[in-house]
PDB file of C-alpha atoms in Angstrom:
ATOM      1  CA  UNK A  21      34.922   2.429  43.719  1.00 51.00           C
ATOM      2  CA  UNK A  22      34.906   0.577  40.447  1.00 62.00           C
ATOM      3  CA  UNK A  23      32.263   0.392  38.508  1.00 72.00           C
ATOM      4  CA  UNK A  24      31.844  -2.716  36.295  1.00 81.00           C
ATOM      5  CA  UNK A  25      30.302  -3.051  32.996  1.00 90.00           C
ATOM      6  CA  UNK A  26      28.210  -6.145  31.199  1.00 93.00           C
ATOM      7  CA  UNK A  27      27.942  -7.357  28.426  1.00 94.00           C
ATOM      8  CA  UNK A  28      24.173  -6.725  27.534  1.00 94.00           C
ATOM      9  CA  UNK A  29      23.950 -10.126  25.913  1.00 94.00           C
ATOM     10  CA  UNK A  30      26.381 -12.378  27.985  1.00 95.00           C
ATOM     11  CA  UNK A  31      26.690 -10.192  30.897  1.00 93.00           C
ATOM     12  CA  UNK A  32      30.260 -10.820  31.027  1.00 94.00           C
ATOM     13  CA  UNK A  33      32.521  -7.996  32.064  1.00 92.00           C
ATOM     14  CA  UNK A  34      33.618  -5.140  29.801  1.00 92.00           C
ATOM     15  CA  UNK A  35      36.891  -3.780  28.892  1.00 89.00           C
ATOM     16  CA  UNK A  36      37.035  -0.639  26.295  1.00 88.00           C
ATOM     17  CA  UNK A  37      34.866   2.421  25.611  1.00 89.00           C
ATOM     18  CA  UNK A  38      32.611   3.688  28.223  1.00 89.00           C
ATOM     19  CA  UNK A  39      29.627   3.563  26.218  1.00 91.00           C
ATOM     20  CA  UNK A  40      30.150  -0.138  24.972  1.00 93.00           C
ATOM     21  CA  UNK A  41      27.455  -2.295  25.145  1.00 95.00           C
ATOM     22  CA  UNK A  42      28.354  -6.136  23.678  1.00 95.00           C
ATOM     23  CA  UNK A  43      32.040  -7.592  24.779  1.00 94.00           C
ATOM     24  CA  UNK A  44      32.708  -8.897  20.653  1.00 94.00           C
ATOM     25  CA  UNK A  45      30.400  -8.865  17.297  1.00 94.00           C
ATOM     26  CA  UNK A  46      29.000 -11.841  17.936  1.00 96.00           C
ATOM     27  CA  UNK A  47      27.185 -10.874  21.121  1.00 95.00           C
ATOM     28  CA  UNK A  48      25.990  -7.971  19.378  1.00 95.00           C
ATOM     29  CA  UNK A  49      24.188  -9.956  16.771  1.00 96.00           C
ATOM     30  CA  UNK A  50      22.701 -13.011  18.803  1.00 95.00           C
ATOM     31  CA  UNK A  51      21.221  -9.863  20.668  1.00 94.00           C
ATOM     32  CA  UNK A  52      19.649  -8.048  17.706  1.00 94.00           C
ATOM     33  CA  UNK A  53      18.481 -11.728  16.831  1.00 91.00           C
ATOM     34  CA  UNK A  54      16.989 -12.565  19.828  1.00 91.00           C
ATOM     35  CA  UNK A  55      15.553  -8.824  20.169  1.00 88.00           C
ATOM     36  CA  UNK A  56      13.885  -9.514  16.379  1.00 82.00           C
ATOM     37  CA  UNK A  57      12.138 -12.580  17.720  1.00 82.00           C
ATOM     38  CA  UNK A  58      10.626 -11.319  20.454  1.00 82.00           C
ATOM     39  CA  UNK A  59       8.935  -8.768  18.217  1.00 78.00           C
ATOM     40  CA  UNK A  60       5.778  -9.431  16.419  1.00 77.00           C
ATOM     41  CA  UNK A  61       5.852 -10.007  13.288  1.00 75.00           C
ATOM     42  CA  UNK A  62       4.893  -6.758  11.299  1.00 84.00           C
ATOM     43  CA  UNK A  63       1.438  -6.582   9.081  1.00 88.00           C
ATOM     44  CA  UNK A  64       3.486  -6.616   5.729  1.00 89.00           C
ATOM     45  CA  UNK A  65       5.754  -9.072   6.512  1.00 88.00           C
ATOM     46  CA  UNK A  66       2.797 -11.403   7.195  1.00 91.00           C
ATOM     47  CA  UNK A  67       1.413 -10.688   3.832  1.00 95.00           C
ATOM     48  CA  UNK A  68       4.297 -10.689   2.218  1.00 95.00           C
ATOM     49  CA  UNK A  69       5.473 -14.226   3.570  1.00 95.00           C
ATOM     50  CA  UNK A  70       1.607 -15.852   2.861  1.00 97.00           C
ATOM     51  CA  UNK A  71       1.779 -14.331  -0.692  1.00 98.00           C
ATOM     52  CA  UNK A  72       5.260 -15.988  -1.233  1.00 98.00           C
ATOM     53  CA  UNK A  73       4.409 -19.330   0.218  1.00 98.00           C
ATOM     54  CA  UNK A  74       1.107 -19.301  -1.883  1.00 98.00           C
ATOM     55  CA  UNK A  75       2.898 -18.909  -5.443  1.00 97.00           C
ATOM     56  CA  UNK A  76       5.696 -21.714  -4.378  1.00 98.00           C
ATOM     57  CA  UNK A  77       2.679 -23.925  -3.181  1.00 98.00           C
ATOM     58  CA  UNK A  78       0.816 -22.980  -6.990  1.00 98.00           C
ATOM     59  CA  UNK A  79       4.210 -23.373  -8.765  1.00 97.00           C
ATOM     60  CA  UNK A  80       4.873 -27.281  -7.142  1.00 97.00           C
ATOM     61  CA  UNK A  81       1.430 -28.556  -8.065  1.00 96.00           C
ATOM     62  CA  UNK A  82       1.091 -26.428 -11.382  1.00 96.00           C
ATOM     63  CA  UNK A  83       3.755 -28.418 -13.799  1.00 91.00           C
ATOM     64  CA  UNK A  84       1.370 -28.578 -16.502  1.00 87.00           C
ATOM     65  CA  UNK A  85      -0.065 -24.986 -17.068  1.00 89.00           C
ATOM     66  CA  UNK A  86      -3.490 -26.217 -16.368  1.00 93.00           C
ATOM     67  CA  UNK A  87      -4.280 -28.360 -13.558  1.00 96.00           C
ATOM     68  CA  UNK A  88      -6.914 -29.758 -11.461  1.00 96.00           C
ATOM     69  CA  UNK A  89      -6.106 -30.185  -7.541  1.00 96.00           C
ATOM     70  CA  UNK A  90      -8.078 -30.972  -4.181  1.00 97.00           C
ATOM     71  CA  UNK A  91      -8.280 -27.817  -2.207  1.00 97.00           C
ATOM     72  CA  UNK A  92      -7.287 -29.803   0.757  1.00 97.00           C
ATOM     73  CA  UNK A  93      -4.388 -30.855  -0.624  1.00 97.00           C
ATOM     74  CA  UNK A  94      -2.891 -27.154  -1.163  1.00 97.00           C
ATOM     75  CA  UNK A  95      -4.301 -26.272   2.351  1.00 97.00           C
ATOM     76  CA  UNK A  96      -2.433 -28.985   4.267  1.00 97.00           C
ATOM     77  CA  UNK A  97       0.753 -26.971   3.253  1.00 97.00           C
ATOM     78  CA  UNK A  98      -0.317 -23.958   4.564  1.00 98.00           C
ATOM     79  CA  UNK A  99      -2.149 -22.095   1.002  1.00 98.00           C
ATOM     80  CA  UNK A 100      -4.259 -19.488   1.955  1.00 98.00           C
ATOM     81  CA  UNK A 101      -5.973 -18.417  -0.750  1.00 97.00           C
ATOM     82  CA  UNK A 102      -7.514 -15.435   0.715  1.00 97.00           C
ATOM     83  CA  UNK A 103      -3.834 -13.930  -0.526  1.00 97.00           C
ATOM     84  CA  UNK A 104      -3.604 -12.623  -3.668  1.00 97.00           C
ATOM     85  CA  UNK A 105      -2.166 -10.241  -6.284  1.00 96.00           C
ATOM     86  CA  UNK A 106      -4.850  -9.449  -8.555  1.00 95.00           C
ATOM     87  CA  UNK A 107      -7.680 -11.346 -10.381  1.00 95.00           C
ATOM     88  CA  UNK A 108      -8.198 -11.800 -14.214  1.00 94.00           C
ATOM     89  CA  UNK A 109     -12.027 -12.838 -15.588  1.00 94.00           C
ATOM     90  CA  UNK A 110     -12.352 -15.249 -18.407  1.00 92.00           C
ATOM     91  CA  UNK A 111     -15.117 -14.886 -21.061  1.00 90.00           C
ATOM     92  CA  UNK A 112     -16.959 -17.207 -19.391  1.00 93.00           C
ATOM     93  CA  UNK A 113     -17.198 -15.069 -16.496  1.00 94.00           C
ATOM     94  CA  UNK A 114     -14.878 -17.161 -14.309  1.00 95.00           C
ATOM     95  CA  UNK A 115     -12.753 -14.901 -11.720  1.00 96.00           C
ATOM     96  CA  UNK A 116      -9.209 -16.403 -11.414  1.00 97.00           C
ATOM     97  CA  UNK A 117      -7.081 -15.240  -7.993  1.00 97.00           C
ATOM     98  CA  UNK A 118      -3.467 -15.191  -8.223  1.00 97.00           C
ATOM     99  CA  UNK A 119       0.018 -15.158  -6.384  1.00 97.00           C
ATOM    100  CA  UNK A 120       2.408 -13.015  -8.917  1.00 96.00           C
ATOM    101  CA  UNK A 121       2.105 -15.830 -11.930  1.00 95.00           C
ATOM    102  CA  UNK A 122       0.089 -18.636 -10.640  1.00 97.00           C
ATOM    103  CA  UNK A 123      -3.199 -18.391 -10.889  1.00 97.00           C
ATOM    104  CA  UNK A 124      -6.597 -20.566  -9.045  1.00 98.00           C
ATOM    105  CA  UNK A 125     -10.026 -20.935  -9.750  1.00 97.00           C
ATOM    106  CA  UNK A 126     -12.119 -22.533  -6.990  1.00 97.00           C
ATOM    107  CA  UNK A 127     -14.790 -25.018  -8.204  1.00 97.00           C
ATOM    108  CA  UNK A 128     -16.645 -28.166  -6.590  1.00 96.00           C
ATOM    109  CA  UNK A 129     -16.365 -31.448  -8.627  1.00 94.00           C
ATOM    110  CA  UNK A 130     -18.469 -34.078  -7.497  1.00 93.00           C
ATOM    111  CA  UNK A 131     -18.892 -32.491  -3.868  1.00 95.00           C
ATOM    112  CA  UNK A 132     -15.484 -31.934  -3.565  1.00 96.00           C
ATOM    113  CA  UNK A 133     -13.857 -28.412  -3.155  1.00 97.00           C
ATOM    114  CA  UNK A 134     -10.936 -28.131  -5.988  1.00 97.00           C
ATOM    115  CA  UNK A 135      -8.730 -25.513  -7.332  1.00 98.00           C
ATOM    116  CA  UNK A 136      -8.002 -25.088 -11.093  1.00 97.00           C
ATOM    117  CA  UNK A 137      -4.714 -24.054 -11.662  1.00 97.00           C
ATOM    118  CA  UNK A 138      -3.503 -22.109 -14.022  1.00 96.00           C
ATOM    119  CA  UNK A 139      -0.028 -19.789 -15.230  1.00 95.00           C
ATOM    120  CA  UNK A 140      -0.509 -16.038 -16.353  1.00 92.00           C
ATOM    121  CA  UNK A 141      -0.475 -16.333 -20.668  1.00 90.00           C
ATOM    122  CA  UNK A 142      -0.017 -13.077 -22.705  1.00 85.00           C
ATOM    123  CA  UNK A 143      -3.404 -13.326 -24.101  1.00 85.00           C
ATOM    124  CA  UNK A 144      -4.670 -12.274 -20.527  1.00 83.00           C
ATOM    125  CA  UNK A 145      -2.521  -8.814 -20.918  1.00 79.00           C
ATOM    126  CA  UNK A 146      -5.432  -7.701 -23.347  1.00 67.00           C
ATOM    127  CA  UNK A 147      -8.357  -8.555 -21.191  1.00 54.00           C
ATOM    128  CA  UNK A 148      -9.083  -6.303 -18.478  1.00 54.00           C
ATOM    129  CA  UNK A 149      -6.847  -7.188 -14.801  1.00 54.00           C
ATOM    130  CA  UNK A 150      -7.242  -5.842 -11.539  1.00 56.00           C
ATOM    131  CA  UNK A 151      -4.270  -5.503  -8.885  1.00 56.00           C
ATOM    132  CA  UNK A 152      -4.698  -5.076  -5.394  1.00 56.00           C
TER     133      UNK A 152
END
């Protein structure tokens, strides 16, 4: 009796070592993809990804080193600005959030919910920073 080995990801028929699994490298990789996907997605790599995509968001709408934006605006494209890298308070009190360089400041301007945006400046190395 012959006993007929498959392919784990194609199920076609193997030829070879005993304890082969995939018929080529190609097989063996759409597997590990596929396998990948069906995972979930790991805590860190969540934060990780929503920290990234926050500081390309700030980085697009920040072109002048100080701006002014609707918060809607940023939140259509997925900001979440409940990620964030560490904080720096101005003189005036004002606690700044950022992702890596970019830094926002919510505020409300004429009922409207805004973000100031901002870059990290040396001068901000001397005042005190936390880091998360």
């Amino acid at each position: 009796m012959k006993l007929t080995r498959k392919c784990v990801y194609c199920e076609s028929e193997l030829i070879g070592r005993i304890d082969k699994k995939f018929c080529d490298p190609q097989c063996k990789s759409a597997y590990q993809y596929k396998k990948s996907k069906e995972e979930p997605e790991r805590f860190y790599n969540k934060v990780d990804n929503q920290l990234k995509l926050n500081r390309k968001i700030l980085k697009k709408y920040n072109k002048g080193g100080k701006v002014t934006v609707r918060e809607n605006l940023l939140i259509e494209e997925g900001f979440n600005p409940n990620f964030f890298t560490h904080y720096w308070k101005n003189k005036k009190g004002d606690i700044y959030l950022f992702a890596y360089e970019y830094g926002f400041l919510k505020i409300k301007e004429k009922n409207i919910d805004k973000f100031v945006l901002i870059t990290w400046q040396e001068f901000m190395l001397t005042d005190k920073i936390k880091h998360y």
